[in-house]
PDB file of C-alpha atoms in Angstrom:
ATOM      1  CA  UNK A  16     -27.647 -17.608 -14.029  1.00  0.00           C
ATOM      2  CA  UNK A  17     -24.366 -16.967 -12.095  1.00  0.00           C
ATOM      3  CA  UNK A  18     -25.366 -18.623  -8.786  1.00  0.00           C
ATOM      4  CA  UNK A  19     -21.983 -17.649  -6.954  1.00  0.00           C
ATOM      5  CA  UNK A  20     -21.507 -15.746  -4.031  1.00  0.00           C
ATOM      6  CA  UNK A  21     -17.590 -15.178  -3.860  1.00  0.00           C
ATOM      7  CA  UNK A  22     -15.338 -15.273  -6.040  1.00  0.00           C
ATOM      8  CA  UNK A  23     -11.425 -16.125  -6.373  1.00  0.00           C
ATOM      9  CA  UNK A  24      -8.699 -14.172  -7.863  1.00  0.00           C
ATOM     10  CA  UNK A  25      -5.535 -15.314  -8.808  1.00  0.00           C
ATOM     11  CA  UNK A  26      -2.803 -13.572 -10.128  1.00  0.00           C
ATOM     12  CA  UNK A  27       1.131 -12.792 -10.184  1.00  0.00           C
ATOM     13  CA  UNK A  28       3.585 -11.599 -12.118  1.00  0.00           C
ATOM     14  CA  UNK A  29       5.369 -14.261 -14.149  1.00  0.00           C
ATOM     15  CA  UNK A  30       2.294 -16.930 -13.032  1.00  0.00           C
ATOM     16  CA  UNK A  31       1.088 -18.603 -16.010  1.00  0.00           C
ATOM     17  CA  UNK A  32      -2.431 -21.047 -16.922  1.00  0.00           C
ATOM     18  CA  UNK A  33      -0.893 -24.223 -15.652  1.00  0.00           C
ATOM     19  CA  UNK A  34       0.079 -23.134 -12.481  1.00  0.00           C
ATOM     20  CA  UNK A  35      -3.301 -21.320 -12.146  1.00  0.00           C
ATOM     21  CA  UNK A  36      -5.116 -24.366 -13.098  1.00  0.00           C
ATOM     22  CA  UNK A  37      -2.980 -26.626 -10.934  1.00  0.00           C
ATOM     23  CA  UNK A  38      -3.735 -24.585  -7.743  1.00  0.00           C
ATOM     24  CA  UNK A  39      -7.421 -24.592  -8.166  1.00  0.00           C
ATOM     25  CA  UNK A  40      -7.482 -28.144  -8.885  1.00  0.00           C
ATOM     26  CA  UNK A  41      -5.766 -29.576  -5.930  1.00  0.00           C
ATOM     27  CA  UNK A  42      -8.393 -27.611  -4.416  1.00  0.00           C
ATOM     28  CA  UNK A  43     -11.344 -28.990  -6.055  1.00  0.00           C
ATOM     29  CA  UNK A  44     -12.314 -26.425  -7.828  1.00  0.00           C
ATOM     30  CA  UNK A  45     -12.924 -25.669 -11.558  1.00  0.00           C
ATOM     31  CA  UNK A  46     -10.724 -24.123 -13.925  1.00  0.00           C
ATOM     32  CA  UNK A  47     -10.744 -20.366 -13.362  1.00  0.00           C
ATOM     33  CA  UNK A  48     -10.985 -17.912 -16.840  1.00  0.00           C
ATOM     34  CA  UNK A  49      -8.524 -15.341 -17.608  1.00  0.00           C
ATOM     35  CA  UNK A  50      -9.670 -11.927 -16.813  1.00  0.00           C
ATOM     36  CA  UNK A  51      -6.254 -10.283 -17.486  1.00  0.00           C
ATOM     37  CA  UNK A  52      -3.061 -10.656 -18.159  1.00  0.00           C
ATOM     38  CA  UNK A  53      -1.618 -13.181 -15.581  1.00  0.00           C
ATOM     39  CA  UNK A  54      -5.199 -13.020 -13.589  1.00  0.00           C
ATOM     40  CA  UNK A  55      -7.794 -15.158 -13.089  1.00  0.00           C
ATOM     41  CA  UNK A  56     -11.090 -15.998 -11.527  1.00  0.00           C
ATOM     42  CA  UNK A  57     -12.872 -18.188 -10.527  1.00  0.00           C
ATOM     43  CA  UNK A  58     -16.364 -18.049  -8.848  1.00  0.00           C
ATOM     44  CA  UNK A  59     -17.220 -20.310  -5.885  1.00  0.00           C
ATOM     45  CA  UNK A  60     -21.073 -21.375  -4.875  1.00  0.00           C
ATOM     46  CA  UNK A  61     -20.261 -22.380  -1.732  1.00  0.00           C
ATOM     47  CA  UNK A  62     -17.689 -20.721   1.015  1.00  0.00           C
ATOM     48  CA  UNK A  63     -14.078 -22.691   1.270  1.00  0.00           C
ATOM     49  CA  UNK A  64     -13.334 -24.511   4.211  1.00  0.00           C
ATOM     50  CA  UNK A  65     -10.681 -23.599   6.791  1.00  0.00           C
ATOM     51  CA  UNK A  66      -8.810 -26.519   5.395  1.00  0.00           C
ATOM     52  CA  UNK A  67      -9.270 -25.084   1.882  1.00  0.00           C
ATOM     53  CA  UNK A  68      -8.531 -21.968   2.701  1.00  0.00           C
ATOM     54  CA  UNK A  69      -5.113 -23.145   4.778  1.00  0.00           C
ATOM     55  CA  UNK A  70      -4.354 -25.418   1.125  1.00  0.00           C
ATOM     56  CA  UNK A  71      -4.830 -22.352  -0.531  1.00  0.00           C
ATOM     57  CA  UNK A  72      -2.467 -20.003   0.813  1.00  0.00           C
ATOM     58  CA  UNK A  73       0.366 -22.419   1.221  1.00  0.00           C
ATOM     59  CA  UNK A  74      -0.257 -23.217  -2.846  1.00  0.00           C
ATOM     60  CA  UNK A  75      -0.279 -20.407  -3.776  1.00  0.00           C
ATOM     61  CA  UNK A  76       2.597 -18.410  -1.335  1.00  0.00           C
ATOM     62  CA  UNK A  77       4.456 -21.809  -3.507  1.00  0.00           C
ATOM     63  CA  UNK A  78       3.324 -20.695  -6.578  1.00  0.00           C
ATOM     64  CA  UNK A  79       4.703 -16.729  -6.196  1.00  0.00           C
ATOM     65  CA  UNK A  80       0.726 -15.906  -6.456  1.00  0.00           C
ATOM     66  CA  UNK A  81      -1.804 -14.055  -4.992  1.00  0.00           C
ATOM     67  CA  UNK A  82      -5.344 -14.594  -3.992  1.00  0.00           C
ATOM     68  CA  UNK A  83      -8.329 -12.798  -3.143  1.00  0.00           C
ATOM     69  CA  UNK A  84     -11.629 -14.293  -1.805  1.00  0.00           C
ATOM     70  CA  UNK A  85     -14.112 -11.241  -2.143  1.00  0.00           C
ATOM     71  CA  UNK A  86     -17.898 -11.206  -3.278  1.00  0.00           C
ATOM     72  CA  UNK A  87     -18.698 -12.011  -6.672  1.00  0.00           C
ATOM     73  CA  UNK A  88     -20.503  -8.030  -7.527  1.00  0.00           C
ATOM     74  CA  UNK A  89     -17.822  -6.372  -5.617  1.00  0.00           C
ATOM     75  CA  UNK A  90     -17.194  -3.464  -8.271  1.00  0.00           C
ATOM     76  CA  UNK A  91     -14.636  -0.563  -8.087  1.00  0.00           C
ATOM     77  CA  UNK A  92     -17.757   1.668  -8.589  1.00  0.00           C
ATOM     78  CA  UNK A  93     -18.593   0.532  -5.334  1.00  0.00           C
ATOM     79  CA  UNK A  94     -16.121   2.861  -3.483  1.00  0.00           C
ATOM     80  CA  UNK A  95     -15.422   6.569  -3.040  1.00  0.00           C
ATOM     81  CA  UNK A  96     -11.967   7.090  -1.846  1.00  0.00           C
ATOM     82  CA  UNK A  97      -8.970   5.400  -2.836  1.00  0.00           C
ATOM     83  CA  UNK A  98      -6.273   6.077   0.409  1.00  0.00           C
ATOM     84  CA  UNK A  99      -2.467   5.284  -0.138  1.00  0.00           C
ATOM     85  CA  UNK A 100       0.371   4.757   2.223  1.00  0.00           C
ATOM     86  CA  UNK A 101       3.571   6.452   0.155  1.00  0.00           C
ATOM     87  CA  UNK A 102       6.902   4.523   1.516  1.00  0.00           C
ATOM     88  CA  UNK A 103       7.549   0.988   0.218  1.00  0.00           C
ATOM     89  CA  UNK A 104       4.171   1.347  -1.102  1.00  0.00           C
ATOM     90  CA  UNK A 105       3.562   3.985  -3.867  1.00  0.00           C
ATOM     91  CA  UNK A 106       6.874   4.164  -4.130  1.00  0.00           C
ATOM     92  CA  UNK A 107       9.542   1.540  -3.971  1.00  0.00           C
ATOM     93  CA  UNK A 108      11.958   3.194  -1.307  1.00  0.00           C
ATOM     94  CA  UNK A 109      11.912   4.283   2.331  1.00  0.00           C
ATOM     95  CA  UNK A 110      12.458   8.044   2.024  1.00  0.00           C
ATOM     96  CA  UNK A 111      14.256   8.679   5.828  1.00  0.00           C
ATOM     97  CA  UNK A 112      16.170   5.889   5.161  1.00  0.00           C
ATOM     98  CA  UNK A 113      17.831   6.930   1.458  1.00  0.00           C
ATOM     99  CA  UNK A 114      18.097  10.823   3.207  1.00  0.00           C
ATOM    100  CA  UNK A 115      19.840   8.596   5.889  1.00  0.00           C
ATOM    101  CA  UNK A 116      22.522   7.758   3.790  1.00  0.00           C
ATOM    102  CA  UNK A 117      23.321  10.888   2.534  1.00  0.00           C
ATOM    103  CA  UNK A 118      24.751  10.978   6.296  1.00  0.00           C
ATOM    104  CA  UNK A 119      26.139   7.234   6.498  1.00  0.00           C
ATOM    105  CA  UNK A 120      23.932   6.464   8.465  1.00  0.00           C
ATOM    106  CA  UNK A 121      21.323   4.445   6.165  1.00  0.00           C
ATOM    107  CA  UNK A 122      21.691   1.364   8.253  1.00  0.00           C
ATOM    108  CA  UNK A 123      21.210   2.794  11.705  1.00  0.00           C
ATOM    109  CA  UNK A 124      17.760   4.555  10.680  1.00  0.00           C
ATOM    110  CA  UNK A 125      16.750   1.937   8.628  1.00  0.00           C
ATOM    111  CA  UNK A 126      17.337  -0.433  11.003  1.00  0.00           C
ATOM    112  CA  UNK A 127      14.677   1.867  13.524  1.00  0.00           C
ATOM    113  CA  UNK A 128      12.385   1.653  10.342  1.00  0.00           C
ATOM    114  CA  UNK A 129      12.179  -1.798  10.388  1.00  0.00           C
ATOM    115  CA  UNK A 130      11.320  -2.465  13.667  1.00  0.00           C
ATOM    116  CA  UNK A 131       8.576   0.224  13.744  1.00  0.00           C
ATOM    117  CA  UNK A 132       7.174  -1.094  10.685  1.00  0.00           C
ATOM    118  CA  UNK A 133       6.638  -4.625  12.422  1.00  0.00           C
ATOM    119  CA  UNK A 134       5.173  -2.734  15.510  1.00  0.00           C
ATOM    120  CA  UNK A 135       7.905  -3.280  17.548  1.00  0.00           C
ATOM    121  CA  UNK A 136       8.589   0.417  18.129  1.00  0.00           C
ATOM    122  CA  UNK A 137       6.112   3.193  18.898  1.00  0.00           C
ATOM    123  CA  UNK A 138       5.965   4.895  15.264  1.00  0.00           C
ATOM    124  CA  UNK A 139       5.911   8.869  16.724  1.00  0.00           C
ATOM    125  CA  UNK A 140       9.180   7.521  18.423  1.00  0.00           C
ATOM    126  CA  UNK A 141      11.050   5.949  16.123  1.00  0.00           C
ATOM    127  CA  UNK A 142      10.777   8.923  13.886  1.00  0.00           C
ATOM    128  CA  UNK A 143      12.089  11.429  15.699  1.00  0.00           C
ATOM    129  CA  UNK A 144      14.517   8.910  16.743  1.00  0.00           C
ATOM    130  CA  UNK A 145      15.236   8.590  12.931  1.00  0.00           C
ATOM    131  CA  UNK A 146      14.757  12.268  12.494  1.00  0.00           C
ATOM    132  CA  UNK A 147      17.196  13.575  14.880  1.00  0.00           C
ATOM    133  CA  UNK A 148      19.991  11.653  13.189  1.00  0.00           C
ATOM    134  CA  UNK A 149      19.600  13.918  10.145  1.00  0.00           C
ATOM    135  CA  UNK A 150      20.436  17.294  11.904  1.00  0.00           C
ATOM    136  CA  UNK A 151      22.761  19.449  10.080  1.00  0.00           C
ATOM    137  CA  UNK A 152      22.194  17.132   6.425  1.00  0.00           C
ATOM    138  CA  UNK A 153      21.672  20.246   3.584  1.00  0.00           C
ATOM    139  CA  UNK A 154      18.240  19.963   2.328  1.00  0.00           C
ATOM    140  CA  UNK A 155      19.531  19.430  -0.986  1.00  0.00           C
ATOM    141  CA  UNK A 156      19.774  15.773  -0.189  1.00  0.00           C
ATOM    142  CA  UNK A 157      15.747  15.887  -0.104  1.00  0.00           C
ATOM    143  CA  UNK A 158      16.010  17.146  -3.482  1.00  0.00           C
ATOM    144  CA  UNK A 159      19.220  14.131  -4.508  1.00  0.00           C
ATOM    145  CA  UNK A 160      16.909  11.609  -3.094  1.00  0.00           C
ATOM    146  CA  UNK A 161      13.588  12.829  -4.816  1.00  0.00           C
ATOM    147  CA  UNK A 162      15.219  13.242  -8.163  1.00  0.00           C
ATOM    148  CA  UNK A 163      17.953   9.928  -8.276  1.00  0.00           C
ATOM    149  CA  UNK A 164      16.378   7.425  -5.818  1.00  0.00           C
ATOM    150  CA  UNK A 165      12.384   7.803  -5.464  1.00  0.00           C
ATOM    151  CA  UNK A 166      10.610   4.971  -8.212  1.00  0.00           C
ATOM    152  CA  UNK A 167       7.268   4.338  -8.209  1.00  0.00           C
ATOM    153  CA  UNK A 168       6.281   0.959  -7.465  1.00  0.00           C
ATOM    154  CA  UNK A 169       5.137  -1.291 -10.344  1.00  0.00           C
ATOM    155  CA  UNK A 170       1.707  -0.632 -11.805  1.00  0.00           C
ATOM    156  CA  UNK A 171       1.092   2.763  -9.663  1.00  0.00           C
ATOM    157  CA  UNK A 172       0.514   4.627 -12.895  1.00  0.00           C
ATOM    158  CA  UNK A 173      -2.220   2.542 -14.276  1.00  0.00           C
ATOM    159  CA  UNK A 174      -3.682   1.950 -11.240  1.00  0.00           C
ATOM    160  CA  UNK A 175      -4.317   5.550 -10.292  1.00  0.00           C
ATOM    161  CA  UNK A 176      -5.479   6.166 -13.845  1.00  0.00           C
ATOM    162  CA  UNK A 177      -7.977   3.589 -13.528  1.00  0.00           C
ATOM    163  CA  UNK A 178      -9.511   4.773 -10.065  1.00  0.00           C
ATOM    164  CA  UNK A 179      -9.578   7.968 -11.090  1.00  0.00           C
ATOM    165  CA  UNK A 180     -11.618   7.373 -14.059  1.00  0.00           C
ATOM    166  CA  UNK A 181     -13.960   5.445 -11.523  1.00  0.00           C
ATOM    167  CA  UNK A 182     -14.750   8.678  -9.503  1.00  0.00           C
ATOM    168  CA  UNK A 183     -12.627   7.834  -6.292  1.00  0.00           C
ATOM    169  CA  UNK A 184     -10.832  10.774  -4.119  1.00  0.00           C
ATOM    170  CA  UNK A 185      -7.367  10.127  -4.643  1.00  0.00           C
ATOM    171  CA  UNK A 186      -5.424  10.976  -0.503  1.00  0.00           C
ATOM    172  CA  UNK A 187      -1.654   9.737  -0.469  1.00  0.00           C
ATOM    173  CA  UNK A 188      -1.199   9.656   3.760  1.00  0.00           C
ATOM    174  CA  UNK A 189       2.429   9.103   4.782  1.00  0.00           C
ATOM    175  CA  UNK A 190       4.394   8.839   8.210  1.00  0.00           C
ATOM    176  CA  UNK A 191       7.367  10.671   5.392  1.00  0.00           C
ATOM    177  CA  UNK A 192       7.765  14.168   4.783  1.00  0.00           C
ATOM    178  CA  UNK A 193       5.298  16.970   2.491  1.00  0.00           C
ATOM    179  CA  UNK A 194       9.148  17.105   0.968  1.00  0.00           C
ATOM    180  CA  UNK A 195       7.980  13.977  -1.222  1.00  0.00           C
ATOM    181  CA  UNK A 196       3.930  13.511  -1.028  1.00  0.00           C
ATOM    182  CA  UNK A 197       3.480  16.951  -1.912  1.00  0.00           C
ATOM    183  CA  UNK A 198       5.514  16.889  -4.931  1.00  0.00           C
ATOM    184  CA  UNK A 199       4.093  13.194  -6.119  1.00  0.00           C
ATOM    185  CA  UNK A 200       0.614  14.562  -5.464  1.00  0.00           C
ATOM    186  CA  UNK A 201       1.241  17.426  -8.042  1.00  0.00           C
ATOM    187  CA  UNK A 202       3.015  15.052 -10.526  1.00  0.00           C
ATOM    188  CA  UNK A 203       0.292  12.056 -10.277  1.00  0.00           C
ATOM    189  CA  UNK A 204      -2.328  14.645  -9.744  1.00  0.00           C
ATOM    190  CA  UNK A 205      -3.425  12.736  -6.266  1.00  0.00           C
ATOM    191  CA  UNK A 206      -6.544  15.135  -4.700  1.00  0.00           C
ATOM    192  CA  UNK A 207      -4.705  15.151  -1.484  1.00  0.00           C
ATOM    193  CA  UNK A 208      -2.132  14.781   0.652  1.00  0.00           C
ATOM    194  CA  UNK A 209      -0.713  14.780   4.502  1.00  0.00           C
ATOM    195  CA  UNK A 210       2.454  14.125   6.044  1.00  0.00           C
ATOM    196  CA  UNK A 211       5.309  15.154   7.906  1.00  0.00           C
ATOM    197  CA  UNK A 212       6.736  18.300   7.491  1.00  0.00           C
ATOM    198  CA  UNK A 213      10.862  18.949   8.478  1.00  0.00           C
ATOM    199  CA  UNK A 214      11.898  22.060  10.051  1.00  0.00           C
ATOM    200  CA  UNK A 215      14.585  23.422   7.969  1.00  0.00           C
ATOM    201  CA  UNK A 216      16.480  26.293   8.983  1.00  0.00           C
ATOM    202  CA  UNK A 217      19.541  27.724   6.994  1.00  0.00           C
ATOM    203  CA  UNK A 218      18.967  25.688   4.380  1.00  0.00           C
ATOM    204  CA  UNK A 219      19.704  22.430   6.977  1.00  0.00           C
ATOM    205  CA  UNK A 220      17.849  20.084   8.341  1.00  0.00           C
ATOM    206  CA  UNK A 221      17.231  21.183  12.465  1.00  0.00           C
ATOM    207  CA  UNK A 222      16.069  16.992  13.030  1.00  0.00           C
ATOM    208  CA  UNK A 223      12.945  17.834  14.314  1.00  0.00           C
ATOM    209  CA  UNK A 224       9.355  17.474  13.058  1.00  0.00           C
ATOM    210  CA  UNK A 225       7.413  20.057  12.770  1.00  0.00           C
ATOM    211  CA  UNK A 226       3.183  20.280  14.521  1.00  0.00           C
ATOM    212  CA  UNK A 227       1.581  16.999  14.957  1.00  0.00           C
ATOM    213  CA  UNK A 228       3.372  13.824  13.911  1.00  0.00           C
ATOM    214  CA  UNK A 229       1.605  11.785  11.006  1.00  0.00           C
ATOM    215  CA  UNK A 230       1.277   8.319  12.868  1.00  0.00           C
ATOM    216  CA  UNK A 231      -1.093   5.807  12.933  1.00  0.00           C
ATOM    217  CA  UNK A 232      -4.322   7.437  14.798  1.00  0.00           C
ATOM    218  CA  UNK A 233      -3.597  10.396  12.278  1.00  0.00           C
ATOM    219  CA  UNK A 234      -3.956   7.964   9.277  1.00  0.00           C
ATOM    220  CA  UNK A 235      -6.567   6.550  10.407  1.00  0.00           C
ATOM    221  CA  UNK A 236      -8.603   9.854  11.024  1.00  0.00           C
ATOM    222  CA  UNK A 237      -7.520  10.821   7.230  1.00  0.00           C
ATOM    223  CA  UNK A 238      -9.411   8.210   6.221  1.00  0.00           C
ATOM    224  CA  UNK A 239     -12.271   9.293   8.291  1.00  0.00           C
ATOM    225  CA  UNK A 240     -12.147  12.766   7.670  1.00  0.00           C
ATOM    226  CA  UNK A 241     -12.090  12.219   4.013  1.00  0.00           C
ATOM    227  CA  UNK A 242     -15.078   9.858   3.833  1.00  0.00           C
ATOM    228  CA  UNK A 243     -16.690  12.346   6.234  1.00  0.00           C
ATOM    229  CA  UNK A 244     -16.211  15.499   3.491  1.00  0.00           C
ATOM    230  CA  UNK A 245     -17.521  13.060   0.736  1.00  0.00           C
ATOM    231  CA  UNK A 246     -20.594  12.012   2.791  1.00  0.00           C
ATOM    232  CA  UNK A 247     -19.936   8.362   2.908  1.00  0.00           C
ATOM    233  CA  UNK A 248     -19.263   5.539   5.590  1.00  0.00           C
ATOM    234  CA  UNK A 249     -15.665   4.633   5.683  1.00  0.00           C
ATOM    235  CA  UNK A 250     -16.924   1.218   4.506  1.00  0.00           C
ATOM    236  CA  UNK A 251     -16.406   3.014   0.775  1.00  0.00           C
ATOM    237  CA  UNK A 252     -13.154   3.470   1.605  1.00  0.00           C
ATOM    238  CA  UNK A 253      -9.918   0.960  -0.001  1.00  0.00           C
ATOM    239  CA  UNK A 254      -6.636   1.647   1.759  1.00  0.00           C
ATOM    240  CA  UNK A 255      -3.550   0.307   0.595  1.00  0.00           C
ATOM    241  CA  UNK A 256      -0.700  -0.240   2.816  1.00  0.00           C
ATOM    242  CA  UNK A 257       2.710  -1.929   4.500  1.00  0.00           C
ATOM    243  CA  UNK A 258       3.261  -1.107   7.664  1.00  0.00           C
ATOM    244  CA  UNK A 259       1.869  -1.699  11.389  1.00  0.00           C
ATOM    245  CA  UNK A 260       1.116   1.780  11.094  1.00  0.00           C
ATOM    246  CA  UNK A 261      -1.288   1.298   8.395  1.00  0.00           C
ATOM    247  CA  UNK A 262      -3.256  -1.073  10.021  1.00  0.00           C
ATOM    248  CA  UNK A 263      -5.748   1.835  12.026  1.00  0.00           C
ATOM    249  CA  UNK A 264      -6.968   2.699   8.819  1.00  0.00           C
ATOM    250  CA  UNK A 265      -7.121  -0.264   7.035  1.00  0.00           C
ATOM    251  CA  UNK A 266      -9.407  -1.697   9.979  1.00  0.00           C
ATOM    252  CA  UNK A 267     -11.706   1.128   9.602  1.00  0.00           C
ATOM    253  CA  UNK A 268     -11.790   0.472   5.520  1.00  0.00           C
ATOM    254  CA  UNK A 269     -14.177  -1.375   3.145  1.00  0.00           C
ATOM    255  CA  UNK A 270     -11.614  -2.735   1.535  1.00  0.00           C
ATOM    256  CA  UNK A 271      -7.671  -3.149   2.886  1.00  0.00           C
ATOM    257  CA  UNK A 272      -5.245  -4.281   0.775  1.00  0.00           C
ATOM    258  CA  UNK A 273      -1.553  -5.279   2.379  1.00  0.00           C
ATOM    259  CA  UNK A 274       0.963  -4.003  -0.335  1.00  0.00           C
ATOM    260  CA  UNK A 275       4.728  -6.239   0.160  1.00  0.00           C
ATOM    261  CA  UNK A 276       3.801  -5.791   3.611  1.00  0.00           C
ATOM    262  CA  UNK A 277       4.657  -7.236   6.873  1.00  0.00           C
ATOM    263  CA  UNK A 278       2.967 -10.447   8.140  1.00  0.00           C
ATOM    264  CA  UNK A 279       1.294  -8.562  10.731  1.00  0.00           C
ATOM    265  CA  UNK A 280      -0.356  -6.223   8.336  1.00  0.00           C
ATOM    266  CA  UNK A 281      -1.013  -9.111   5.926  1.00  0.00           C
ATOM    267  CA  UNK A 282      -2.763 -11.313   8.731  1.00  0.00           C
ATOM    268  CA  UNK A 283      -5.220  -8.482   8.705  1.00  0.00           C
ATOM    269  CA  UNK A 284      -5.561  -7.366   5.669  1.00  0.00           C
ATOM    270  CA  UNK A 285      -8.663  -7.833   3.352  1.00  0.00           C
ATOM    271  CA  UNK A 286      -5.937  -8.953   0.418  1.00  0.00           C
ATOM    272  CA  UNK A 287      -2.440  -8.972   0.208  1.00  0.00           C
ATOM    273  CA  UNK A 288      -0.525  -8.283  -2.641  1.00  0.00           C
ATOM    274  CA  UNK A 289       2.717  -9.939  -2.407  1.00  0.00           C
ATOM    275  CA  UNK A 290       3.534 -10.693  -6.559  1.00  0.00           C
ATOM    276  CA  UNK A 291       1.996  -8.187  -8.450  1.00  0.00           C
ATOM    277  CA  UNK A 292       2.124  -4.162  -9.184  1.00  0.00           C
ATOM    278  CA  UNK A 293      -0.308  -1.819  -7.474  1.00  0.00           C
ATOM    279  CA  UNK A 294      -2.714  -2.536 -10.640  1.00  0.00           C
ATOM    280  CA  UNK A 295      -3.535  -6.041  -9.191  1.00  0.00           C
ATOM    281  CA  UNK A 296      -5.707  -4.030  -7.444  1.00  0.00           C
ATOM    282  CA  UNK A 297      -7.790  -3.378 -10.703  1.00  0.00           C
ATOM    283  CA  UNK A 298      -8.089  -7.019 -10.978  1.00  0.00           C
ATOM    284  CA  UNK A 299      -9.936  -7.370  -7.907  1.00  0.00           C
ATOM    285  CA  UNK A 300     -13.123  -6.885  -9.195  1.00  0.00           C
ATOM    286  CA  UNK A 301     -12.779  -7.566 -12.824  1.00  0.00           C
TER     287      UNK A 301
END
């Protein structure tokens, strides 16, 4: 009989047994089992100590892997909506700040993006700051960014697959532009999505926003509203995100996972996610 009551993950892309096995060790713990490829866990009977705990993220931010302390049943099954940031986190690029360069002026917006992201800047700001700096760009550089520059981030395929065939709403929330989430929601089938829409005018960009601005109160009450519809507590809730604008709605969800995200966020988070694709979410509660 499985007497645990939390259990460990470790994984990483490129980690391998040793390393695993090493970690846990100078921990004093067992040798974890492979769940998956480069994951593993192992379950714990007792709670770590804050010393443990401190050994184990310097280890393992050494090693290039991430952890996860969560409860030992913690299933996907358990939750209802899956809700997903879009910039730097379902996809591997900053949107505003590839449109940017279409104007030469990548490193002045990005450089506005960057401090927002650490919460340095008031987010509603800082984007129609960055927004205003696009006026007069042809909208056909939406289109040149969405078809030559937008990736999605390692693992995002799978990873939706998977929660979808688990029964979770799918809601991709962005401080962006509809230009992009609208067109990934119809090509990754998401259930829903909500951002920013540009007022175009003449084919140009007028570098203004148009209605509310998508910050982070608006994320936040996504995340609410959706669980809300769906007739759940927002405790069923995982969010996935990067930025200090993320963290509303991650602190309202069951589960938040920081995605290559900013040490604020990641202080915060439930799990970050620093070495391995959006599926390393999967492994969570394998």
């Amino acid at each position: 009989m499985n007497t645990a009551r939390t259990k460990l993950i470790l994984q990483g892309s490129g980690v391998d047994t040793p390393t695993v096995h090493q970690i846990t060790a100078q921990i004093g713990l067992g040798q974890p089992r492979m769940i998956a490829s480069q994951a593993w866990r192992c379950d714990l009977a007792d709670e770590l100590s804050t010393t443990a705990r401190q050994q184990l993220q310097q280890l393992s931010a050494s090693a290039r892997v991430d952890y996860a302390l969560l409860p030992v049943d913690c299933k996907l099954q358990d939750f209802k909506v899956l809700v997903m940031d879009m910039d730097s986190t379902l996809i591997t690029i900053e949107c505003i700040d590839e449109i940017a360069d279409m104007q030469g002026l990548k490193s002045d917006v990005a450089a506005i993006t960057e401090a927002a992201m650490r919460g340095e800047l008031d987010f509603a700001e800082s984007l129609q700051r960055r927004v205003a700096l696009l006026k007069g760009l042809d909208e056909s550089a939406l289109e040149r960014v969405f078809e030559q520059r937008l990736e999605l981030t390692l693992g995002a395929h799978s990873m939706l697959h998977a929660v979808k065939q688990a029964g979770l709403r799918t809601v991709l929330v962005s401080g962006g532009f509809t230009y992009f989430t609208e067109r990934l929601e119809h090509a990754l089938e998401i259930d829903v999505s909500h951002a920013n829409r540009l007022e175009v005018i003449d084919g140009k960009l007028t570098g203004r926003v148009l209605g509310d601005i998508v910050d982070a109160q608006a994320k936040k009450n996504t995340v609410v509203d959706q669980c809300a519809e769906l007739g759940v507590p927002t405790s069923a809730a995982i969010v996935i995100g990067d930025g200090a604008n993320d963290l509303a709605m991650m602190s309202v969800a069951g589960l938040s996972v920081a995605f290559r995200a900013k040490s604020v966020v990641q202080a915060k988070a439930s799990v970050a996610l620093n070495y391995s694709g959006l599926d390393g979410l999967l492994n969570l509660f394998l």
